[in-house]
Coordinates of C-alpha atoms in Angstrom, one line a residue:
N1 CA -185.9 174.1 45.8
E2 CA -182.8 172.7 47.4
L3 CA -180.5 174.2 44.7
F4 CA -182.1 177.6 44.0
A5 CA -183.9 180.4 45.8
I6 CA -185.2 183.6 44.1
E7 CA -186.3 186.8 45.9
V8 CA -187.6 190.1 44.6
N9 CA -188.5 193.4 46.4
A10 CA -190.1 196.7 45.5
L11 CA -190.7 199.9 47.3
H12 CA -192.4 203.1 46.2
V13 CA -192.8 206.3 48.2
Q14 CA -194.6 209.4 47.0
G15 CA -194.9 212.6 49.1
E16 CA -195.5 216.4 49.1
A17 CA -194.5 219.0 51.5
E18 CA -195.5 222.7 52.0
Y19 CA -193.6 225.2 54.2
D20 CA -194.7 228.5 55.7
G21 CA -192.6 231.1 53.8
G22 CA -189.2 230.4 52.2
V23 CA -188.1 230.8 48.6
N24 CA -189.4 227.4 47.4
P25 CA -192.3 226.7 49.8
E26 CA -193.5 223.5 48.1
N27 CA -191.7 220.3 47.1
E28 CA -192.4 216.8 45.8
I29 CA -190.4 213.7 46.6
Q30 CA -190.4 210.2 45.1
Q31 CA -188.4 207.2 46.1
N32 CA -188.2 203.9 44.2
V33 CA -186.3 200.8 45.2
Y34 CA -186.2 197.6 43.2
G35 CA -184.1 194.5 43.8
A36 CA -183.7 190.8 42.9
G37 CA -181.6 188.0 44.1
L38 CA -180.6 184.5 43.2
T39 CA -179.2 182.0 45.7
F40 CA -177.4 178.9 44.5
T41 CA -176.6 176.1 47.0
P42 CA -174.8 173.3 45.0
N43 CA -173.7 171.3 48.2
D44 CA -173.6 171.4 51.9
I45 CA -170.4 173.5 51.9
W46 CA -170.9 176.3 49.4
T47 CA -173.6 178.9 49.0
S48 CA -173.5 181.6 46.3
K49 CA -175.8 184.6 46.2
F50 CA -176.1 187.1 43.3
N51 CA -178.0 190.4 43.9
V52 CA -178.9 193.4 41.6
G53 CA -180.8 196.5 42.6
I54 CA -181.7 200.1 41.8
S55 CA -182.6 202.9 44.1
Q56 CA -184.0 206.3 42.9
D57 CA -184.5 209.5 44.9
K58 CA -186.4 212.3 43.1
Y59 CA -186.8 215.8 44.6
E60 CA -188.5 218.8 42.9
T61 CA -189.2 222.3 44.3
F62 CA -192.0 224.6 43.4
D63 CA -193.1 228.2 43.8
S64 CA -196.8 228.7 42.9
K65 CA -196.7 225.3 41.1
K66 CA -193.8 226.5 38.9
T67 CA -190.8 224.2 39.0
T68 CA -187.8 226.1 40.6
G69 CA -185.4 223.2 41.2
K70 CA -184.8 219.5 40.5
F71 CA -182.5 217.0 42.2
D72 CA -182.6 213.3 41.3
T73 CA -180.1 210.6 42.4
E74 CA -179.9 207.0 41.3
K75 CA -177.8 204.1 42.6
Q76 CA -177.3 200.8 40.7
T77 CA -175.9 197.9 42.7
V78 CA -174.6 194.4 41.8
S79 CA -173.1 192.0 44.3
W80 CA -171.8 188.4 44.4
L81 CA -171.4 186.8 47.8
N82 CA -170.0 183.3 48.5
T83 CA -170.1 181.5 51.8
I84 CA -168.0 178.3 52.3
E85 CA -168.6 176.4 55.5
F86 CA -165.7 174.0 55.9
N87 CA -167.3 172.6 59.1
K88 CA -169.4 173.9 61.9
N89 CA -166.4 175.8 63.4
H90 CA -164.9 177.4 60.4
S91 CA -166.3 179.4 57.5
L92 CA -165.2 181.8 54.9
V93 CA -167.2 184.6 53.2
A94 CA -165.9 186.4 50.1
G95 CA -167.3 188.5 47.3
V96 CA -167.4 191.6 45.2
D97 CA -169.9 194.5 44.9
Y98 CA -170.4 197.3 42.4
L99 CA -172.1 200.6 42.9
N100 CA -172.9 203.2 40.2
D101 CA -174.0 206.6 41.5
K102 CA -175.7 209.2 39.3
V103 CA -177.1 212.7 39.9
T104 CA -179.4 214.7 37.6
S105 CA -180.1 218.3 38.6
S106 CA -181.2 221.7 37.5
T107 CA -177.8 222.8 38.8
D108 CA -174.7 221.7 36.9
Y109 CA -172.1 219.8 39.1
D110 CA -168.5 218.9 38.4
E111 CA -169.2 215.2 39.2
K112 CA -172.4 213.6 37.9
E113 CA -171.6 210.0 37.9
R114 CA -169.1 207.7 39.7
N115 CA -168.4 204.0 40.3
N116 CA -167.2 202.0 43.3
I117 CA -165.9 198.5 43.2
G118 CA -165.4 196.6 46.5
L119 CA -163.6 193.3 47.1
F120 CA -164.0 191.7 50.5
A121 CA -163.4 188.5 52.5
Q122 CA -164.2 187.4 56.1
Y123 CA -163.1 184.4 58.1
I124 CA -165.0 183.1 61.2
G125 CA -163.5 180.4 63.3
Q126 CA -164.0 178.7 66.7
F127 CA -161.1 177.0 68.5
N128 CA -162.6 175.4 71.6
A129 CA -163.5 178.4 73.8
V130 CA -161.9 181.0 71.6
N131 CA -163.8 182.7 68.7
L132 CA -162.0 184.5 65.9
Q133 CA -163.4 186.8 63.2
A134 CA -161.2 188.7 60.7
A135 CA -162.2 190.7 57.6
L136 CA -160.6 192.7 54.9
R137 CA -162.2 195.0 52.3
S138 CA -160.8 197.1 49.4
D139 CA -162.8 199.9 47.7
D140 CA -161.8 201.5 44.5
N141 CA -163.9 204.7 44.2
E142 CA -163.8 206.6 41.0
Q143 CA -164.1 210.0 42.7
F144 CA -162.1 209.4 46.0
G145 CA -159.6 206.7 45.1
Q146 CA -158.4 203.4 46.7
H147 CA -159.2 202.6 50.4
T148 CA -158.5 199.4 52.4
T149 CA -160.3 198.7 55.6
G150 CA -160.7 195.7 57.9
N151 CA -161.5 194.4 61.4
I152 CA -160.5 191.7 63.8
A153 CA -162.5 190.4 66.8
L154 CA -161.5 187.9 69.5
G155 CA -164.0 186.3 71.8
Y156 CA -163.8 183.9 74.8
Q157 CA -166.6 181.6 76.0
F158 CA -166.1 181.1 79.7
N159 CA -169.0 178.6 80.0
D160 CA -172.6 178.2 78.6
Y161 CA -173.7 181.5 80.1
Y162 CA -170.8 184.0 80.0
N163 CA -168.5 185.3 77.3
A164 CA -166.3 188.3 76.5
Y165 CA -164.9 189.8 73.3
M166 CA -162.7 192.6 72.0
S167 CA -162.5 194.0 68.5
Y168 CA -160.7 196.6 66.4
G169 CA -161.8 197.8 63.0
T170 CA -161.4 200.6 60.4
A171 CA -164.0 202.0 58.0
F172 CA -164.3 204.2 55.0
R173 CA -167.4 206.0 53.8
S174 CA -167.5 208.2 50.7
P175 CA -170.0 211.1 50.8
T176 CA -173.1 210.4 48.7
F177 CA -174.3 212.8 46.1
N178 CA -176.9 213.8 48.6
D179 CA -174.2 214.7 51.1
L180 CA -172.3 216.7 48.4
Y181 CA -175.0 218.4 46.5
Y182 CA -178.5 218.1 48.1
P183 CA -180.2 221.6 47.9
G184 CA -180.1 223.6 51.1
W185 CA -177.7 221.8 53.3
A186 CA -175.1 219.7 51.4
N187 CA -171.4 220.5 51.3
P188 CA -169.6 219.9 47.9
N189 CA -166.2 220.1 49.6
L190 CA -166.7 216.9 51.8
E191 CA -163.9 214.4 51.9
P192 CA -164.4 210.6 52.5
E193 CA -165.0 209.7 56.2
E194 CA -162.4 207.4 57.7
S195 CA -162.7 205.9 61.2
E196 CA -161.3 203.3 63.6
N197 CA -163.2 201.6 66.4
I198 CA -162.2 199.7 69.5
E199 CA -164.8 197.8 71.4
I200 CA -164.8 195.5 74.5
G201 CA -167.9 193.6 75.5
F202 CA -169.2 191.2 78.2
K203 CA -172.3 189.1 77.9
G204 CA -174.3 186.9 80.2
S205 CA -177.5 184.8 80.0
Q206 CA -178.0 183.1 83.3
L207 CA -181.4 184.1 84.8
L208 CA -181.0 187.5 83.3
D209 CA -179.8 188.4 79.8
W210 CA -177.2 191.2 80.0
E211 CA -174.6 192.9 77.9
L212 CA -172.0 195.6 78.9
I213 CA -170.0 197.2 76.1
G214 CA -167.3 199.9 76.1
F215 CA -166.3 201.6 72.8
V216 CA -164.0 204.3 71.4
N217 CA -164.5 205.6 67.9
K218 CA -162.1 208.0 66.2
I219 CA -163.4 209.7 63.0
D220 CA -161.6 211.8 60.4
N221 CA -163.6 214.0 58.0
L222 CA -166.8 213.4 59.8
I223 CA -169.8 213.6 57.5
A224 CA -172.6 215.1 59.5
N225 CA -174.6 218.4 59.3
Q226 CA -172.0 219.9 56.9
N227 CA -169.2 219.3 59.4
N228 CA -166.0 218.0 57.9
G229 CA -163.5 217.5 60.7
Q230 CA -162.2 215.2 63.5
A231 CA -164.2 213.6 66.2
K232 CA -163.8 211.1 69.0
I233 CA -166.8 209.2 70.5
K234 CA -166.3 207.0 73.6
G235 CA -168.8 205.5 75.9
I236 CA -170.5 202.5 77.5
E237 CA -173.7 200.7 76.7
L238 CA -175.7 198.5 79.1
G239 CA -178.5 196.1 78.0
L240 CA -180.7 194.0 80.2
G241 CA -183.6 191.7 79.3
Q242 CA -185.7 188.6 80.1
N243 CA -188.0 186.3 78.2
F244 CA -190.6 184.3 80.0
D245 CA -193.5 182.3 78.5
A246 CA -195.9 185.3 78.3
L247 CA -193.7 188.3 79.4
S248 CA -190.6 189.8 77.8
W249 CA -188.8 193.0 78.6
N250 CA -185.7 194.8 77.5
V251 CA -183.8 197.9 78.8
N252 CA -180.9 199.6 77.0
Y253 CA -178.8 202.6 78.2
T254 CA -176.0 204.4 76.5
Y255 CA -173.7 207.0 77.9
Q256 CA -171.3 208.5 75.4
D257 CA -168.9 211.4 75.1
P258 CA -169.1 212.7 71.5
E259 CA -166.1 215.0 71.4
N260 CA -165.3 217.5 68.7
Q261 CA -161.6 217.5 68.1
N262 CA -161.4 220.4 65.6
P263 CA -159.0 223.1 66.8
N264 CA -161.7 225.8 66.9
A265 CA -164.0 223.7 69.1
K266 CA -161.7 221.1 70.7
G267 CA -163.3 219.4 73.7
K268 CA -166.8 220.5 72.9
Q269 CA -169.7 218.1 72.3
L270 CA -170.4 217.2 68.7
T271 CA -173.5 218.9 67.3
F272 CA -176.8 217.0 67.4
K273 CA -175.3 214.0 69.3
P274 CA -176.8 213.5 72.8
A275 CA -174.6 212.2 75.6
Q276 CA -177.3 209.8 77.0
L277 CA -179.9 207.6 75.4
F278 CA -182.4 205.2 77.0
N279 CA -184.8 202.6 75.7
A280 CA -187.2 200.3 77.5
S281 CA -189.9 197.9 76.2
L282 CA -192.4 195.4 77.7
D283 CA -194.7 192.9 76.0
Y284 CA -197.2 190.5 77.5
K285 CA -198.9 187.7 75.5
V286 CA -202.3 186.2 76.3
E287 CA -203.3 183.4 73.8
D288 CA -203.5 185.2 70.4
W289 CA -203.2 188.7 71.9
T290 CA -199.9 190.7 72.5
I291 CA -200.0 193.9 74.5
G292 CA -196.9 196.1 74.9
G293 CA -195.3 199.4 75.2
S294 CA -192.0 201.2 74.9
V295 CA -190.2 204.4 76.1
H296 CA -187.4 206.2 74.3
A297 CA -185.5 209.1 75.9
E298 CA -182.5 211.3 74.8
E299 CA -180.6 214.0 76.6
K300 CA -180.1 217.5 75.3
R301 CA -178.1 218.1 72.1
Y302 CA -176.1 221.2 71.0
T303 CA -176.8 222.8 67.7
D304 CA -173.5 224.7 67.3
A305 CA -169.9 223.8 67.5
L306 CA -169.1 225.9 70.5
N307 CA -172.2 224.5 72.5
T308 CA -173.9 227.9 73.0
A309 CA -177.3 226.8 71.7
K310 CA -179.1 223.5 72.4
L311 CA -182.3 221.5 71.8
A312 CA -183.9 220.2 75.0
G313 CA -183.9 216.5 75.9
F314 CA -187.1 214.5 75.6
A315 CA -188.9 211.2 76.4
I316 CA -191.7 209.7 74.4
A317 CA -193.9 206.6 75.0
D318 CA -195.6 204.2 72.6
V319 CA -198.3 201.5 73.2
R320 CA -199.3 198.7 71.0
V321 CA -201.7 195.7 70.7
A322 CA -201.6 192.9 68.2
Y323 CA -204.0 190.0 67.4
Q324 CA -203.0 186.9 65.5
V325 CA -206.1 186.2 63.5
T326 CA -204.7 183.1 61.8
P327 CA -201.2 181.6 61.7
E328 CA -200.5 183.7 58.6
F329 CA -202.5 186.9 59.3
S330 CA -202.2 189.4 62.1
V331 CA -203.4 192.9 62.9
Q332 CA -201.5 195.4 65.0
A333 CA -202.6 198.8 66.3
K334 CA -200.0 201.3 67.6
L335 CA -200.2 204.7 69.3
A336 CA -196.8 206.5 68.9
N337 CA -195.8 209.4 71.1
M338 CA -199.0 208.8 73.1
F339 CA -198.6 211.9 75.3
D340 CA -198.1 214.2 72.2
K341 CA -194.7 215.3 73.3
E342 CA -193.4 218.3 71.3
Y343 CA -189.7 217.6 70.7
Y344 CA -186.9 218.4 68.2
T345 CA -183.7 216.6 67.1
N346 CA -182.5 219.0 64.4
N347 CA -182.7 222.5 63.1
S348 CA -181.9 224.4 59.9
W349 CA -179.0 226.6 59.1
N350 CA -180.9 229.7 60.3
G351 CA -182.0 228.1 63.6
D352 CA -185.6 227.1 62.6
V353 CA -186.4 223.8 64.4
Y354 CA -188.0 220.8 62.8
R355 CA -190.8 219.4 65.0
Q356 CA -191.0 215.7 65.1
D357 CA -194.3 213.7 64.8
G358 CA -196.8 214.3 67.5
R359 CA -199.3 211.7 68.6
T360 CA -199.7 209.2 65.7
A361 CA -201.9 206.2 65.3
W362 CA -201.0 203.2 63.1
V363 CA -203.0 200.2 62.0
T364 CA -200.9 197.4 60.4
L365 CA -202.2 194.3 58.6
R366 CA -199.5 191.6 58.0
Y367 CA -199.7 188.4 56.0
A368 CA -196.9 185.9 56.0
M369 CA -197.2 182.6 54.1
K370 CA -196.3 179.6 56.1

């Protein structure tokens, strides 16, 4: 009703995998996610939202159906978010969140449980043609201590069609128990990742929707593929698109320089990060039918810090068709990687590559109450 809204969500994933060779050639995985939320809107100015959730990841390895290893993680979350809209031009968001991390394993670890409490606030304001956003957050992590982060963004609306903005922000990310302890690839010596980001953007929407963004991201203690060091990622991103009555299209291109700044590989490209990415999509609607397709492409990526080994670039294409049976019910069919491209985005510590999905067909039934 006007005062209260309730939402619940649940997700369950069950899977098995078998590998050719290896010490533990079989494993089972299970993921469970449950959540609930209550939104309270006592008046036109204040909205309060309370959320609770639990997420479980369970992983077990086998050798001839005999358990050889177990690794389970669980996250419990609680958050309280308050939004105050003083008027249409000024609003304040403030709240607190709590995270409890647990790990249960056949291997004994020094840290098996930890808490993180975060306090945050954000102000959004508009002063004629100027937009301002400022945020501050404080995290008290039981394992990694106190960290304060924030961001500020300033935008200018030239007219109804064109605007520009610039922003600066800092971030903190503690390694998860999966990052620290997951069997086979984790690194128990990881430190929290800290970063700062500068971004400048220009947007336009007259005749053609377009967006041009430049960014610089400096990272300390990068958490990625067991690397724990310094990195600098700078680049530009261009987006173009149009929406007509029946036809819509979008193109997105990113050029970046993901630079390793560790002394032993300074100036080299970061592992598993391509320098160029491209996306394009097109959809055409005829009455209750929608027909479309998309293309995704990435340049080569290096697999070692000194850039002596690499995985080739690739491009894949998808096609899709959807039919709106009733206002509430629709059916969609999708053919992903339609040309059955064999490509790789990662490999293991010994150089074995992980092949991504080949040609894959999907049929989706969707019902949404209206």
